[in-house]
mmCIF file with all atom_site columns, C-alpha atoms and ligand atoms in Angstrom:
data_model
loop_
_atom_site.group_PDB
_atom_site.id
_atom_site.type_symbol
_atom_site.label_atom_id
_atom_site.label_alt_id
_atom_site.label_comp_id
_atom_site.label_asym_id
_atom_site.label_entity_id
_atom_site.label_seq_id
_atom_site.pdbx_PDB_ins_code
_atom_site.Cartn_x
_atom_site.Cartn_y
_atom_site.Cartn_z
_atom_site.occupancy
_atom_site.B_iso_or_equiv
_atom_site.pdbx_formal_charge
_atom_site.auth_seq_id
_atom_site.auth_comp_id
_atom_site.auth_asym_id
_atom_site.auth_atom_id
_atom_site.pdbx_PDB_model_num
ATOM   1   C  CA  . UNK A 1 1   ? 5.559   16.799  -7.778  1.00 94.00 ? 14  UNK A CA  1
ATOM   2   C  CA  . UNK A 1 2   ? 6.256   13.735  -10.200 1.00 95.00 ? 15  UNK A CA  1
ATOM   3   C  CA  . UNK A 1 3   ? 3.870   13.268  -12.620 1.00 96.00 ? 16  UNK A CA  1
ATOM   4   C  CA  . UNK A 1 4   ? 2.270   9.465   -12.517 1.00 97.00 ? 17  UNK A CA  1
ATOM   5   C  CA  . UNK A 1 5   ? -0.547  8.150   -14.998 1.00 98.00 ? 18  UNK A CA  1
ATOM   6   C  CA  . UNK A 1 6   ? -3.713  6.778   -13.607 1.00 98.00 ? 19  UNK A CA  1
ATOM   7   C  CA  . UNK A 1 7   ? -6.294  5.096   -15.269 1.00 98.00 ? 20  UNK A CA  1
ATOM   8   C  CA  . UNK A 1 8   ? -9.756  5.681   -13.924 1.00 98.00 ? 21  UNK A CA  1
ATOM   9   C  CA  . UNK A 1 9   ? -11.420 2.320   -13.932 1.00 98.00 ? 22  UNK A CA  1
ATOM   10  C  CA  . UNK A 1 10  ? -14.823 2.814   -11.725 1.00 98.00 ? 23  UNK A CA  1
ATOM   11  C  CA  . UNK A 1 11  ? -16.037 5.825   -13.137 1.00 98.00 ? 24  UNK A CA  1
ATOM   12  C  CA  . UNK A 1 12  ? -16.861 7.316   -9.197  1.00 98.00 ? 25  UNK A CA  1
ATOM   13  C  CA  . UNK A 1 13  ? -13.304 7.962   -9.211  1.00 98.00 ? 26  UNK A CA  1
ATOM   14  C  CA  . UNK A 1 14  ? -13.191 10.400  -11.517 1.00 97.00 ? 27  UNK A CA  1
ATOM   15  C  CA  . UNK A 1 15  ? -14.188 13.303  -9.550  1.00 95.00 ? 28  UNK A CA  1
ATOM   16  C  CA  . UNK A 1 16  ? -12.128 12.305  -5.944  1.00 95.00 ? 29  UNK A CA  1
ATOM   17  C  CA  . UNK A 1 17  ? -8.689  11.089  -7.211  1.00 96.00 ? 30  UNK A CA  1
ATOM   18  C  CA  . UNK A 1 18  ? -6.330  10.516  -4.413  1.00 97.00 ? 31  UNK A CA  1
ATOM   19  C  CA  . UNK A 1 19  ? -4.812  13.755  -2.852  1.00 96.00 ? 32  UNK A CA  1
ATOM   20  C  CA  . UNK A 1 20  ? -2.567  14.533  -0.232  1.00 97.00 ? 33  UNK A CA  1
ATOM   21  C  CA  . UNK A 1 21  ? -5.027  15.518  2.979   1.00 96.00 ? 34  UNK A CA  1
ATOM   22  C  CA  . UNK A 1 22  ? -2.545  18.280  4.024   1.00 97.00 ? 35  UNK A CA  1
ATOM   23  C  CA  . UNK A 1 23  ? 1.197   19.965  2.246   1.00 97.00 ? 36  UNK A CA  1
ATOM   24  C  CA  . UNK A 1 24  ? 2.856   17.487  4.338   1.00 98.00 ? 37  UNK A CA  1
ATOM   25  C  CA  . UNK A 1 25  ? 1.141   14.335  3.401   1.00 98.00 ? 38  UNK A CA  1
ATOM   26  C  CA  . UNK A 1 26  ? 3.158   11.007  2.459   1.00 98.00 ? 39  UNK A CA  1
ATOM   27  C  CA  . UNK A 1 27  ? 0.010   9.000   1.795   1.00 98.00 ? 40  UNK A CA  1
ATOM   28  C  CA  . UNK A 1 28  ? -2.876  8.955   -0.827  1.00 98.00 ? 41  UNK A CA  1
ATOM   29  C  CA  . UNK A 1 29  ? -6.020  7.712   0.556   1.00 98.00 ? 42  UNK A CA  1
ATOM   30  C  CA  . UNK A 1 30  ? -7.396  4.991   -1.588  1.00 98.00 ? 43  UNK A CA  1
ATOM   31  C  CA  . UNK A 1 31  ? -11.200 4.368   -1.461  1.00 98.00 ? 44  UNK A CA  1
ATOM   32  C  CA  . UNK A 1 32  ? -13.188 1.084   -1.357  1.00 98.00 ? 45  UNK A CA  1
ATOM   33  C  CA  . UNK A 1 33  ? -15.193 0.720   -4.720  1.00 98.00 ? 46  UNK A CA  1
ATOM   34  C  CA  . UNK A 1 34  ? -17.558 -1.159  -3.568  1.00 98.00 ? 47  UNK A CA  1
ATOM   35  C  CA  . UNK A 1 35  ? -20.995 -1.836  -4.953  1.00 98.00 ? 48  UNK A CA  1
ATOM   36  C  CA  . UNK A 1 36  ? -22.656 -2.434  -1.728  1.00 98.00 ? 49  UNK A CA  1
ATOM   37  C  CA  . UNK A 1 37  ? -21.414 -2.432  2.118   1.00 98.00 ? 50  UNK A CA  1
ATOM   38  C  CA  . UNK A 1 38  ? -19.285 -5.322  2.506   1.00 98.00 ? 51  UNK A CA  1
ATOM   39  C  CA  . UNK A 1 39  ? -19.229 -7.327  5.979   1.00 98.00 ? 52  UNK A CA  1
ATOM   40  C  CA  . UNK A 1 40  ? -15.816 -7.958  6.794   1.00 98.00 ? 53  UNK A CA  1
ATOM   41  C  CA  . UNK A 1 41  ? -15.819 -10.882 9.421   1.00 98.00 ? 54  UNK A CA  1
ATOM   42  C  CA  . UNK A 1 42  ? -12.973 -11.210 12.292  1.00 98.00 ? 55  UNK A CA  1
ATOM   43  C  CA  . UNK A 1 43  ? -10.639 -13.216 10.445  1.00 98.00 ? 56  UNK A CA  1
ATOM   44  C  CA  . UNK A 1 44  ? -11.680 -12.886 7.214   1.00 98.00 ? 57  UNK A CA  1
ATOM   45  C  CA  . UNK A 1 45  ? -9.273  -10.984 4.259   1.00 98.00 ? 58  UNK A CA  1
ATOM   46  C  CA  . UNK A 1 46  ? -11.101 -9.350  1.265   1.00 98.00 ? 59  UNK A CA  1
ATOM   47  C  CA  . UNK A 1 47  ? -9.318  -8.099  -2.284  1.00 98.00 ? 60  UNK A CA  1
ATOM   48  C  CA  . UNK A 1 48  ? -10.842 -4.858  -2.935  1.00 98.00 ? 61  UNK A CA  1
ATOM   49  C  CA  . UNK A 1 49  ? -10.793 -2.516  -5.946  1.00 98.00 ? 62  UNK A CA  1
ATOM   50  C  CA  . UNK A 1 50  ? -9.797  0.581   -5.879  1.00 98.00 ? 63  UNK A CA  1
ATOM   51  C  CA  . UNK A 1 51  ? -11.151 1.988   -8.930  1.00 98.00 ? 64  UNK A CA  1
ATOM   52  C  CA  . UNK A 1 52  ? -7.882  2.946   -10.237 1.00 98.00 ? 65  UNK A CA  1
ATOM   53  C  CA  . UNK A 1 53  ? -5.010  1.453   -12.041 1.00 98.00 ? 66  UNK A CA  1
ATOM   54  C  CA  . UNK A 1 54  ? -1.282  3.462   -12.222 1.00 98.00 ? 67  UNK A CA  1
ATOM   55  C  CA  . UNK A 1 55  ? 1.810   3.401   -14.232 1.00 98.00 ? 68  UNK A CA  1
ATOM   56  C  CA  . UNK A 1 56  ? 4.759   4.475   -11.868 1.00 98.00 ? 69  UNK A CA  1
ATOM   57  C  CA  . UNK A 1 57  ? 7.048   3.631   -14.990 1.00 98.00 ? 70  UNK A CA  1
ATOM   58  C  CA  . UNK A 1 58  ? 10.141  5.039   -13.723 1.00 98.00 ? 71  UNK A CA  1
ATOM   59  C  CA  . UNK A 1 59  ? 12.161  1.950   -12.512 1.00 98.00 ? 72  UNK A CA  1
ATOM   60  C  CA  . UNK A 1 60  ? 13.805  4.363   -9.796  1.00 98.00 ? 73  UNK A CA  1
ATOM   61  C  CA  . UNK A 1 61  ? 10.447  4.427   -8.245  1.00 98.00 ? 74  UNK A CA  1
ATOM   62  C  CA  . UNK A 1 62  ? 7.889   2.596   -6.300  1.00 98.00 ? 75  UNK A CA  1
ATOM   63  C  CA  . UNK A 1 63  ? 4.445   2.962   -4.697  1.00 98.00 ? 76  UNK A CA  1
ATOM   64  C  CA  . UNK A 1 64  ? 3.635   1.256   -1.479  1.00 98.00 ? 77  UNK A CA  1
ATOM   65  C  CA  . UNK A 1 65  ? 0.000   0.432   -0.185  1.00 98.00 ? 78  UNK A CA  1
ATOM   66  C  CA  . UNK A 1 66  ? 0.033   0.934   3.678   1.00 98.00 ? 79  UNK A CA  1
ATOM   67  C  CA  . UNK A 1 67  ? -2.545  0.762   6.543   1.00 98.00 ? 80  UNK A CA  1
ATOM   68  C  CA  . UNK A 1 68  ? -4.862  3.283   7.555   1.00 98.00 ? 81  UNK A CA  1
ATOM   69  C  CA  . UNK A 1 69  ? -3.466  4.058   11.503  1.00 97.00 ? 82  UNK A CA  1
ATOM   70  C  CA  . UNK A 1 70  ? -7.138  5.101   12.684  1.00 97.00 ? 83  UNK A CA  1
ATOM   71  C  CA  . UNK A 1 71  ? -8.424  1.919   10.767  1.00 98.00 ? 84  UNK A CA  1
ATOM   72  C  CA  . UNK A 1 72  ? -5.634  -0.206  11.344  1.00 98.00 ? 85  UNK A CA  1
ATOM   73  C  CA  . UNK A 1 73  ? -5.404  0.831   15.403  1.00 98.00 ? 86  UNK A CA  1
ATOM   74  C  CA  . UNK A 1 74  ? -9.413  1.388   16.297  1.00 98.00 ? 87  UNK A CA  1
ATOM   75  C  CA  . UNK A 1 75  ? -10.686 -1.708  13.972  1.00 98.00 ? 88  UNK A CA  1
ATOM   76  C  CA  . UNK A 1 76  ? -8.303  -3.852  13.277  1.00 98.00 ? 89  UNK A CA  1
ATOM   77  C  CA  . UNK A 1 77  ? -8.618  -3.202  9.678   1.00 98.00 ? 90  UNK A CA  1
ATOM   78  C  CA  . UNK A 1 78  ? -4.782  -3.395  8.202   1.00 98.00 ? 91  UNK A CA  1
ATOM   79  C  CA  . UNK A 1 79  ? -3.713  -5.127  5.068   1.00 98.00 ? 92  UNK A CA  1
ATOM   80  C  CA  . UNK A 1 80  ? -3.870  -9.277  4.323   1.00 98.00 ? 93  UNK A CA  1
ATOM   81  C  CA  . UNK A 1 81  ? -0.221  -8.577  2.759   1.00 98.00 ? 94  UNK A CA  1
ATOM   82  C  CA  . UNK A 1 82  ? 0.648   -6.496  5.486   1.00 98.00 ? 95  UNK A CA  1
ATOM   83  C  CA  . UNK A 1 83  ? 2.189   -3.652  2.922   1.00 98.00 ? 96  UNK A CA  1
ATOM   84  C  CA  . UNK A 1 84  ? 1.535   -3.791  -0.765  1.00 98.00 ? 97  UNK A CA  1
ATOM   85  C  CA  . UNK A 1 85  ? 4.058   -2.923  -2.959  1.00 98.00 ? 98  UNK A CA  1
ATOM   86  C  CA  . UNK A 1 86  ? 3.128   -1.559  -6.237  1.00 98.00 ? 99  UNK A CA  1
ATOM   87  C  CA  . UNK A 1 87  ? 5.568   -2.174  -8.982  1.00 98.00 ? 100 UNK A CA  1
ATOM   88  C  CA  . UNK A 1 88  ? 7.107   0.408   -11.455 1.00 98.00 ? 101 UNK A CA  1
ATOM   89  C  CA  . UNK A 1 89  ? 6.191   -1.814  -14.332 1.00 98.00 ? 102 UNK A CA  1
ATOM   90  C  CA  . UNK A 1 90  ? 2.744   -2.851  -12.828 1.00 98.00 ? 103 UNK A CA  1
ATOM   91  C  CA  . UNK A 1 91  ? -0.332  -1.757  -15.038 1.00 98.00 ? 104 UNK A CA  1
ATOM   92  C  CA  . UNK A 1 92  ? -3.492  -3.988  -13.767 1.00 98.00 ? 105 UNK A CA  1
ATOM   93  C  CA  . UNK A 1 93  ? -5.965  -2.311  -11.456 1.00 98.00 ? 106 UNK A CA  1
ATOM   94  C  CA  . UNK A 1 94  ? -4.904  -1.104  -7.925  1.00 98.00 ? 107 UNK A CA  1
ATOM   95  C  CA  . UNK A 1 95  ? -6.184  -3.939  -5.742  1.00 98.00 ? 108 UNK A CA  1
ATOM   96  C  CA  . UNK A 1 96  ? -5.947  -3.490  -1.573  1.00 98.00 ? 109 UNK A CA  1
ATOM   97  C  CA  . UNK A 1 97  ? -6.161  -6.890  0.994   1.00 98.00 ? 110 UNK A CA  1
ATOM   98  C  CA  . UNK A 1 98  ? -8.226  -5.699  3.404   1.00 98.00 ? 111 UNK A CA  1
ATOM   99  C  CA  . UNK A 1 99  ? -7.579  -8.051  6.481   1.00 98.00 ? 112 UNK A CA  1
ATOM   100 C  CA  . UNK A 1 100 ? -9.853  -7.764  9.846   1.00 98.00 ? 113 UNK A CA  1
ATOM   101 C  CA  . UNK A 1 101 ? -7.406  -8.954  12.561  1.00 98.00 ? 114 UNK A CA  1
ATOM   102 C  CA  . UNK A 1 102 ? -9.895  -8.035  15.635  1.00 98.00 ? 115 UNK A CA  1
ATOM   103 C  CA  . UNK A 1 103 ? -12.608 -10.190 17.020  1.00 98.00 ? 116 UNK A CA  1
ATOM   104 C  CA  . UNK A 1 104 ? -15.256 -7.917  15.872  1.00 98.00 ? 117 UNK A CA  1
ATOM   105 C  CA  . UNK A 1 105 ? -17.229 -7.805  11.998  1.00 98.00 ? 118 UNK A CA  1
ATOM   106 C  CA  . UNK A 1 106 ? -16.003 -4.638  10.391  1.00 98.00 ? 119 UNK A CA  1
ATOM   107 C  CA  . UNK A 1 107 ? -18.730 -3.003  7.802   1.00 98.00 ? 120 UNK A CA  1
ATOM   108 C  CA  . UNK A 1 108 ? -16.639 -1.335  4.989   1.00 98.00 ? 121 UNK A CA  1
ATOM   109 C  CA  . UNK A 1 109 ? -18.805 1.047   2.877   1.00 98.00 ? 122 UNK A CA  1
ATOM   110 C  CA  . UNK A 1 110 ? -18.708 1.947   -0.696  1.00 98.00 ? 123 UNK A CA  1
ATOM   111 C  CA  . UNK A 1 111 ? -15.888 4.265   -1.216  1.00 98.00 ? 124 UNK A CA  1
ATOM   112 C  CA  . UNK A 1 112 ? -14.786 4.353   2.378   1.00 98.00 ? 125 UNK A CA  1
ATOM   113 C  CA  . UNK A 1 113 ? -11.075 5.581   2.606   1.00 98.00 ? 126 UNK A CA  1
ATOM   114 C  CA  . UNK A 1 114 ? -9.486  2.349   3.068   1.00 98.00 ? 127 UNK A CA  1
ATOM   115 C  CA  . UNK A 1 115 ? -5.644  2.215   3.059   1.00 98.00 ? 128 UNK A CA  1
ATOM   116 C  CA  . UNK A 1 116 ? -2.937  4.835   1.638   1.00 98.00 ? 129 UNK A CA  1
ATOM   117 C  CA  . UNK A 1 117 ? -0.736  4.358   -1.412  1.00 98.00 ? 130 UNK A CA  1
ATOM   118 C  CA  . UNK A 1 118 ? 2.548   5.849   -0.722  1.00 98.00 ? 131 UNK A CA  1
ATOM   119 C  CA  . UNK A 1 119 ? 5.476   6.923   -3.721  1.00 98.00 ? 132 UNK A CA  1
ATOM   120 C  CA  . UNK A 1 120 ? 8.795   5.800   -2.826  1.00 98.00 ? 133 UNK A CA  1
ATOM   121 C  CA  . UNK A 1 121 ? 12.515  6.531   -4.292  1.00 98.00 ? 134 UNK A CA  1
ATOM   122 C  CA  . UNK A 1 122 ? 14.256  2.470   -5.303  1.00 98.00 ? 135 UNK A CA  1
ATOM   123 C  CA  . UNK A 1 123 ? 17.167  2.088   -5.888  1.00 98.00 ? 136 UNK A CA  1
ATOM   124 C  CA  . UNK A 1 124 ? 17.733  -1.475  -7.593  1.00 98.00 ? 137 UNK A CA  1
ATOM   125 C  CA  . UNK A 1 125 ? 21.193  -3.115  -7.156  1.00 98.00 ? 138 UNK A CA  1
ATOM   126 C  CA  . UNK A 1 126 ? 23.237  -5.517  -8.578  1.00 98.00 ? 139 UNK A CA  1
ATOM   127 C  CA  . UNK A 1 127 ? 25.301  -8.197  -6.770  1.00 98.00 ? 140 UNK A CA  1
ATOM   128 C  CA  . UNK A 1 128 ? 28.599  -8.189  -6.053  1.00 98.00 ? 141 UNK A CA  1
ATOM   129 C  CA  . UNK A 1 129 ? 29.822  -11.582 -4.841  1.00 98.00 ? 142 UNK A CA  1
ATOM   130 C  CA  . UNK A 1 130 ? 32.657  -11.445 -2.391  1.00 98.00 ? 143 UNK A CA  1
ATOM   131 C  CA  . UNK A 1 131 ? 34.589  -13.736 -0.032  1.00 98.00 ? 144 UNK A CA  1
ATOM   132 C  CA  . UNK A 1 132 ? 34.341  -11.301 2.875   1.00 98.00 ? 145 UNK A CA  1
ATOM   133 C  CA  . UNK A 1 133 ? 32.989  -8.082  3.533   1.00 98.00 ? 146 UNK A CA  1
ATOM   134 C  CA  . UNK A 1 134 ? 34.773  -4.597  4.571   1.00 98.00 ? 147 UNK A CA  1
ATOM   135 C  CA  . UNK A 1 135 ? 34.620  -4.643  8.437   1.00 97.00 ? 148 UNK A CA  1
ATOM   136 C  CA  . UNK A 1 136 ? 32.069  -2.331  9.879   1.00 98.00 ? 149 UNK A CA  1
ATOM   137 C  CA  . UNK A 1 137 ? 31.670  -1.087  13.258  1.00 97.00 ? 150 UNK A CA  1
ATOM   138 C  CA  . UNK A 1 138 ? 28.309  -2.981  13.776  1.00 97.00 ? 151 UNK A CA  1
ATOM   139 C  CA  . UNK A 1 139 ? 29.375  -6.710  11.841  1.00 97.00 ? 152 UNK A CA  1
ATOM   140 C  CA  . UNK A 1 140 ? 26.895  -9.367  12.486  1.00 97.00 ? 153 UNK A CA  1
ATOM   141 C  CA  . UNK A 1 141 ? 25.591  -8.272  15.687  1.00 96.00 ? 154 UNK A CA  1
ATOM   142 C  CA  . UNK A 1 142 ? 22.063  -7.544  15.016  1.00 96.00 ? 155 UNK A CA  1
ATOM   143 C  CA  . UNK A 1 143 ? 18.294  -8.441  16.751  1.00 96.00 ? 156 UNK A CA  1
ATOM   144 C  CA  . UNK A 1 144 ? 19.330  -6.473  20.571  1.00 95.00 ? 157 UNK A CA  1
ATOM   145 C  CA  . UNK A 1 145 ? 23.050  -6.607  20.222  1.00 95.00 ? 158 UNK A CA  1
ATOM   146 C  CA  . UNK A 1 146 ? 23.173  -3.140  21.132  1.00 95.00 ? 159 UNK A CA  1
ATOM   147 C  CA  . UNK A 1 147 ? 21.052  -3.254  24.503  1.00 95.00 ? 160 UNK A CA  1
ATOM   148 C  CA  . UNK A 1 148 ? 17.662  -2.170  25.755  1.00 91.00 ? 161 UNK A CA  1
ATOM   149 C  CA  . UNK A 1 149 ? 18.335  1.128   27.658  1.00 89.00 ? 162 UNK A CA  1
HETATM 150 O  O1  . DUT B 2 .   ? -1.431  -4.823  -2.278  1.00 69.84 ? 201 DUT B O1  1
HETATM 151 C  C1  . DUT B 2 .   ? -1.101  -4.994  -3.465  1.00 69.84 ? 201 DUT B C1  1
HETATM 152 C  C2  . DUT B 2 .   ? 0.081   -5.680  -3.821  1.00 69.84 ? 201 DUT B C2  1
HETATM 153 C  C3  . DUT B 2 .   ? 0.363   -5.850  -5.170  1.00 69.84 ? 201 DUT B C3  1
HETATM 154 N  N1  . DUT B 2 .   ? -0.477  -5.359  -6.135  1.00 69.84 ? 201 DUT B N1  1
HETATM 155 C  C4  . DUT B 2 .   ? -0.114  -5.502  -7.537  1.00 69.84 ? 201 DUT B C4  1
HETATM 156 C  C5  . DUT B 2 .   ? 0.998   -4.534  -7.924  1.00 69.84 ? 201 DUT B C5  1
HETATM 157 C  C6  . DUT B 2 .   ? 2.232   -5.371  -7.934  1.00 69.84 ? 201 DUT B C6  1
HETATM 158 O  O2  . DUT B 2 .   ? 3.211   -4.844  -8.837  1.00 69.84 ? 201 DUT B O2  1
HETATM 159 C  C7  . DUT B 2 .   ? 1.678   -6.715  -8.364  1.00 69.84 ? 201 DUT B C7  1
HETATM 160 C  C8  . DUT B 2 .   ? 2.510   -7.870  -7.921  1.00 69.84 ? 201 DUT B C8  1
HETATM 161 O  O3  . DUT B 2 .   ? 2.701   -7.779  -6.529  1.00 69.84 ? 201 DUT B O3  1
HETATM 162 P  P1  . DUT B 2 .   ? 3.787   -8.685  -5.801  1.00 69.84 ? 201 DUT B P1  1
HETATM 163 O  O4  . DUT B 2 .   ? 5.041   -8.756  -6.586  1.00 69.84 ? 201 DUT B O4  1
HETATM 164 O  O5  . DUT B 2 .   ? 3.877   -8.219  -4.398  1.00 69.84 ? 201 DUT B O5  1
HETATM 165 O  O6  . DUT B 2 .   ? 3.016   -10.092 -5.781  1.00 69.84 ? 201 DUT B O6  1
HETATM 166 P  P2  . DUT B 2 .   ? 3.490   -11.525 -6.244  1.00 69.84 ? 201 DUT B P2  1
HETATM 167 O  O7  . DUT B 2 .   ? 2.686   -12.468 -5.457  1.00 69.84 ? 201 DUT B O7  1
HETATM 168 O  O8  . DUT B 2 .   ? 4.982   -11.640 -6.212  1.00 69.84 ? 201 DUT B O8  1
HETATM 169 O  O9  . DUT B 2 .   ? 2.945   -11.531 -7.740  1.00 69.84 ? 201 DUT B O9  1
HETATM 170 P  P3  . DUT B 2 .   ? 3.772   -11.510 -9.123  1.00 69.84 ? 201 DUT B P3  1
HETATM 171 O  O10 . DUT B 2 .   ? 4.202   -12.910 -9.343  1.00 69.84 ? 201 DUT B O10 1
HETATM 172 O  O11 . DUT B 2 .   ? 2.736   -11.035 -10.127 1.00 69.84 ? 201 DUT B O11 1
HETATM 173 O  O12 . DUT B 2 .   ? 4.895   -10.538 -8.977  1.00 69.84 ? 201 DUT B O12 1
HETATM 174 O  O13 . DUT B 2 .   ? 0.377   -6.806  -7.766  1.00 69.84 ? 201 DUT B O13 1
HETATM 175 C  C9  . DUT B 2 .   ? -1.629  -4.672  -5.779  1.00 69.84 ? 201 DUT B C9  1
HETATM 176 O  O14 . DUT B 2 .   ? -2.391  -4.200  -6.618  1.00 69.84 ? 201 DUT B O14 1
HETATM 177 N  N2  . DUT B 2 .   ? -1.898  -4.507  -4.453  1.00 69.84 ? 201 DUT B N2  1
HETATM 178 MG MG1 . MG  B 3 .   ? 6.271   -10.339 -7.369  1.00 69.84 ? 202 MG  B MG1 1
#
């Protein structure tokens, strides 16, 4: 596993640091730290804290905040940004949109499991300007070009 510094910033953290649920896990739960149940109307987005901040540091990685499926699908509780992404150079606390898209309040309680942070391989690229491309097999055909069934 790669090592990634966290800073613990709301000290109920310290004891139930994001870990992966099962071996195969991709995602790190990341809890509401909340003071007090928050009422999140249909509609309405809300930045939340997570209690944590983290360095990824290594430029040739990334973290990614994503929706909670059982949230996302059985509340309508996704993200306001729709996926967060989490720079390699980004040190300021670990903040999650929290966006009710259904027609009904959502109560989010104080350290609920909110949304998952995800660590992903980037590559960054440079640009290489050119007149035209080498041909491919697939060109510009793109959104259905290749048929339904
Ligand atoms: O859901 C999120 C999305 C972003 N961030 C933090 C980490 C990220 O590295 C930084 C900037 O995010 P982004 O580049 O997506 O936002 P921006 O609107 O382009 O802001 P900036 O001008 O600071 O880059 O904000 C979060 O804490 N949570
Ligand atoms: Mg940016």
């Amino acid at each position: 596993m790669k090592p990634i510094d966290v800073k613990i910033l709301d000290p109920r953290m310290r004891d139930q640091l994001p870990s992966y649920a099962t071996p195969g896990s991709a995602g790190l739960d990341l809890r509401a730290c909340l003071e007090q149940p928050l009422i999140i109307e249909p509609g309405a987005t809300h930045l939340i804290p997570t209690g944590l901040a983290i360095h990824v540091a290594d430029p040739s990685y990334a973290a990614v905040i994503l929706p909670r499926s059982g949230l996302g699908h059985k509340h309508g509780v996704v993200l306001g940004n729709l996926v967060g992404l989490i720079d390699s150079d980004y040190q300021g606390p670990l903040m999650v949109s929290a966006w009710n898209r259904s027609a009904v309040a959502y109560t989010l309680q104080p350290m609920e499991r909110l949304a998952q942070l995800v660590v992903l391989p980037i590559a960054q690229v440079q640009f290489n300007i050119v007149d035209e491309f080498e041909q491919s097999n697939r060109g510009a055909g793109g959104f259905g070009s290749t048929g339904k069934a």
